């Protein structure tokens, strides 16, 4: 038995004409991933941290354009505690 196609809830709304999300990729020690994630989540609306490879310590950070400065402050606080290295994001 097949289910009927599910209608998307907000398909009638036009796309938001705002700025594109900034995506950055970093390498940091695995314990620092939780720290960076917690700080980013505590600063509501700044962005989110997505773990790409926990064992190797690679994360993808999605940053709201209006909060890039605030995210850079969070990143500086993390870099003060652990080594942090930006990686090239080949998807852009």
PDB file of C-alpha atoms in Angstrom:
ATOM      1  CA  UNK A   1       0.000   0.000   0.000  1.00  0.00           C
ATOM      2  CA  UNK A   2       1.428   3.381  -0.959  1.00  0.00           C
ATOM      3  CA  UNK A   3       0.877   6.501   1.037  1.00  0.00           C
ATOM      4  CA  UNK A   4      -0.367   9.647  -0.642  1.00  0.00           C
ATOM      5  CA  UNK A   5       2.292  12.281  -1.221  1.00  0.00           C
ATOM      6  CA  UNK A   6       2.598  14.523   1.774  1.00  0.00           C
ATOM      7  CA  UNK A   7       1.946  18.176   1.139  1.00  0.00           C
ATOM      8  CA  UNK A   8       4.650  20.525   2.341  1.00  0.00           C
ATOM      9  CA  UNK A   9       3.338  22.775   5.042  1.00  0.00           C
ATOM     10  CA  UNK A  10       4.743  26.119   3.871  1.00  0.00           C
ATOM     11  CA  UNK A  11       5.080  25.526   0.130  1.00  0.00           C
ATOM     12  CA  UNK A  12       2.752  28.431  -0.638  1.00  0.00           C
ATOM     13  CA  UNK A  13       5.169  30.930   0.934  1.00  0.00           C
ATOM     14  CA  UNK A  14       7.823  32.552  -1.271  1.00  0.00           C
ATOM     15  CA  UNK A  15      11.506  32.032  -0.375  1.00  0.00           C
ATOM     16  CA  UNK A  16      12.916  34.551   2.082  1.00  0.00           C
ATOM     17  CA  UNK A  17      14.947  37.147   0.156  1.00  0.00           C
ATOM     18  CA  UNK A  18      17.459  37.558   2.983  1.00  0.00           C
ATOM     19  CA  UNK A  19      21.180  37.014   3.133  1.00  0.00           C
ATOM     20  CA  UNK A  20      22.726  33.598   2.605  1.00  0.00           C
ATOM     21  CA  UNK A  21      23.910  31.617   5.620  1.00  0.00           C
ATOM     22  CA  UNK A  22      27.690  31.665   6.097  1.00  0.00           C
ATOM     23  CA  UNK A  23      29.183  28.172   6.264  1.00  0.00           C
ATOM     24  CA  UNK A  24      32.648  27.584   7.723  1.00  0.00           C
ATOM     25  CA  UNK A  25      34.454  24.323   8.432  1.00  0.00           C
ATOM     26  CA  UNK A  26      36.939  23.883  11.305  1.00  0.00           C
ATOM     27  CA  UNK A  27      39.196  21.227  12.766  1.00  0.00           C
ATOM     28  CA  UNK A  28      39.395  21.155  16.558  1.00  0.00           C
ATOM     29  CA  UNK A  29      39.911  18.546  19.296  1.00  0.00           C
ATOM     30  CA  UNK A  30      36.798  16.422  19.916  1.00  0.00           C
ATOM     31  CA  UNK A  31      36.260  17.788  23.479  1.00  0.00           C
ATOM     32  CA  UNK A  32      36.169  21.306  22.027  1.00  0.00           C
ATOM     33  CA  UNK A  33      33.242  20.382  19.772  1.00  0.00           C
ATOM     34  CA  UNK A  34      30.881  20.220  22.741  1.00  0.00           C
ATOM     35  CA  UNK A  35      32.251  23.511  24.094  1.00  0.00           C
ATOM     36  CA  UNK A  36      31.803  25.326  20.773  1.00  0.00           C
ATOM     37  CA  UNK A  37      28.342  23.823  20.310  1.00  0.00           C
ATOM     38  CA  UNK A  38      27.230  24.841  23.817  1.00  0.00           C
ATOM     39  CA  UNK A  39      28.443  28.428  23.397  1.00  0.00           C
ATOM     40  CA  UNK A  40      26.788  28.740  19.995  1.00  0.00           C
ATOM     41  CA  UNK A  41      23.483  27.341  21.263  1.00  0.00           C
ATOM     42  CA  UNK A  42      23.588  29.635  24.313  1.00  0.00           C
ATOM     43  CA  UNK A  43      23.836  32.654  22.010  1.00  0.00           C
ATOM     44  CA  UNK A  44      20.360  32.159  20.576  1.00  0.00           C
ATOM     45  CA  UNK A  45      20.074  32.811  16.848  1.00  0.00           C
ATOM     46  CA  UNK A  46      23.798  33.101  16.093  1.00  0.00           C
ATOM     47  CA  UNK A  47      23.971  29.848  14.160  1.00  0.00           C
ATOM     48  CA  UNK A  48      24.586  26.179  14.689  1.00  0.00           C
ATOM     49  CA  UNK A  49      27.482  23.750  14.837  1.00  0.00           C
ATOM     50  CA  UNK A  50      27.181  20.478  12.957  1.00  0.00           C
ATOM     51  CA  UNK A  51      29.687  17.687  13.591  1.00  0.00           C
ATOM     52  CA  UNK A  52      30.928  16.200  10.323  1.00  0.00           C
ATOM     53  CA  UNK A  53      33.517  13.805  11.804  1.00  0.00           C
ATOM     54  CA  UNK A  54      33.693  13.508  15.591  1.00  0.00           C
ATOM     55  CA  UNK A  55      36.771  11.263  15.650  1.00  0.00           C
ATOM     56  CA  UNK A  56      38.799  13.668  13.520  1.00  0.00           C
ATOM     57  CA  UNK A  57      37.254  16.766  15.115  1.00  0.00           C
ATOM     58  CA  UNK A  58      35.743  18.346  12.010  1.00  0.00           C
ATOM     59  CA  UNK A  59      32.726  20.611  12.367  1.00  0.00           C
ATOM     60  CA  UNK A  60      30.658  22.709  10.023  1.00  0.00           C
ATOM     61  CA  UNK A  61      29.411  26.024  11.394  1.00  0.00           C
ATOM     62  CA  UNK A  62      26.329  27.641   9.918  1.00  0.00           C
ATOM     63  CA  UNK A  63      26.395  31.313  10.848  1.00  0.00           C
ATOM     64  CA  UNK A  64      23.592  33.818  10.444  1.00  0.00           C
ATOM     65  CA  UNK A  65      25.013  36.800   8.520  1.00  0.00           C
ATOM     66  CA  UNK A  66      23.725  39.363  11.022  1.00  0.00           C
ATOM     67  CA  UNK A  67      25.552  37.544  13.838  1.00  0.00           C
ATOM     68  CA  UNK A  68      28.936  36.895  12.221  1.00  0.00           C
ATOM     69  CA  UNK A  69      30.717  39.200  14.692  1.00  0.00           C
ATOM     70  CA  UNK A  70      29.143  37.414  17.664  1.00  0.00           C
ATOM     71  CA  UNK A  71      30.119  34.027  16.245  1.00  0.00           C
ATOM     72  CA  UNK A  72      33.702  35.241  15.788  1.00  0.00           C
ATOM     73  CA  UNK A  73      33.745  36.120  19.499  1.00  0.00           C
ATOM     74  CA  UNK A  74      32.521  32.614  20.357  1.00  0.00           C
ATOM     75  CA  UNK A  75      35.210  31.182  18.098  1.00  0.00           C
ATOM     76  CA  UNK A  76      37.875  33.316  19.803  1.00  0.00           C
ATOM     77  CA  UNK A  77      36.749  32.028  23.215  1.00  0.00           C
ATOM     78  CA  UNK A  78      37.030  28.462  21.924  1.00  0.00           C
ATOM     79  CA  UNK A  79      40.444  29.131  20.352  1.00  0.00           C
ATOM     80  CA  UNK A  80      41.679  30.471  23.708  1.00  0.00           C
ATOM     81  CA  UNK A  81      41.031  27.027  25.214  1.00  0.00           C
ATOM     82  CA  UNK A  82      41.878  24.641  22.349  1.00  0.00           C
ATOM     83  CA  UNK A  83      43.768  24.696  19.054  1.00  0.00           C
ATOM     84  CA  UNK A  84      41.395  25.497  16.222  1.00  0.00           C
ATOM     85  CA  UNK A  85      42.148  25.373  12.497  1.00  0.00           C
ATOM     86  CA  UNK A  86      39.888  26.631   9.701  1.00  0.00           C
ATOM     87  CA  UNK A  87      39.482  24.230   6.773  1.00  0.00           C
ATOM     88  CA  UNK A  88      38.528  25.033   3.203  1.00  0.00           C
ATOM     89  CA  UNK A  89      34.908  24.410   2.379  1.00  0.00           C
ATOM     90  CA  UNK A  90      34.802  23.055  -1.158  1.00  0.00           C
ATOM     91  CA  UNK A  91      31.004  23.267  -1.435  1.00  0.00           C
ATOM     92  CA  UNK A  92      30.892  27.029  -1.959  1.00  0.00           C
TER      93      UNK A  92
END
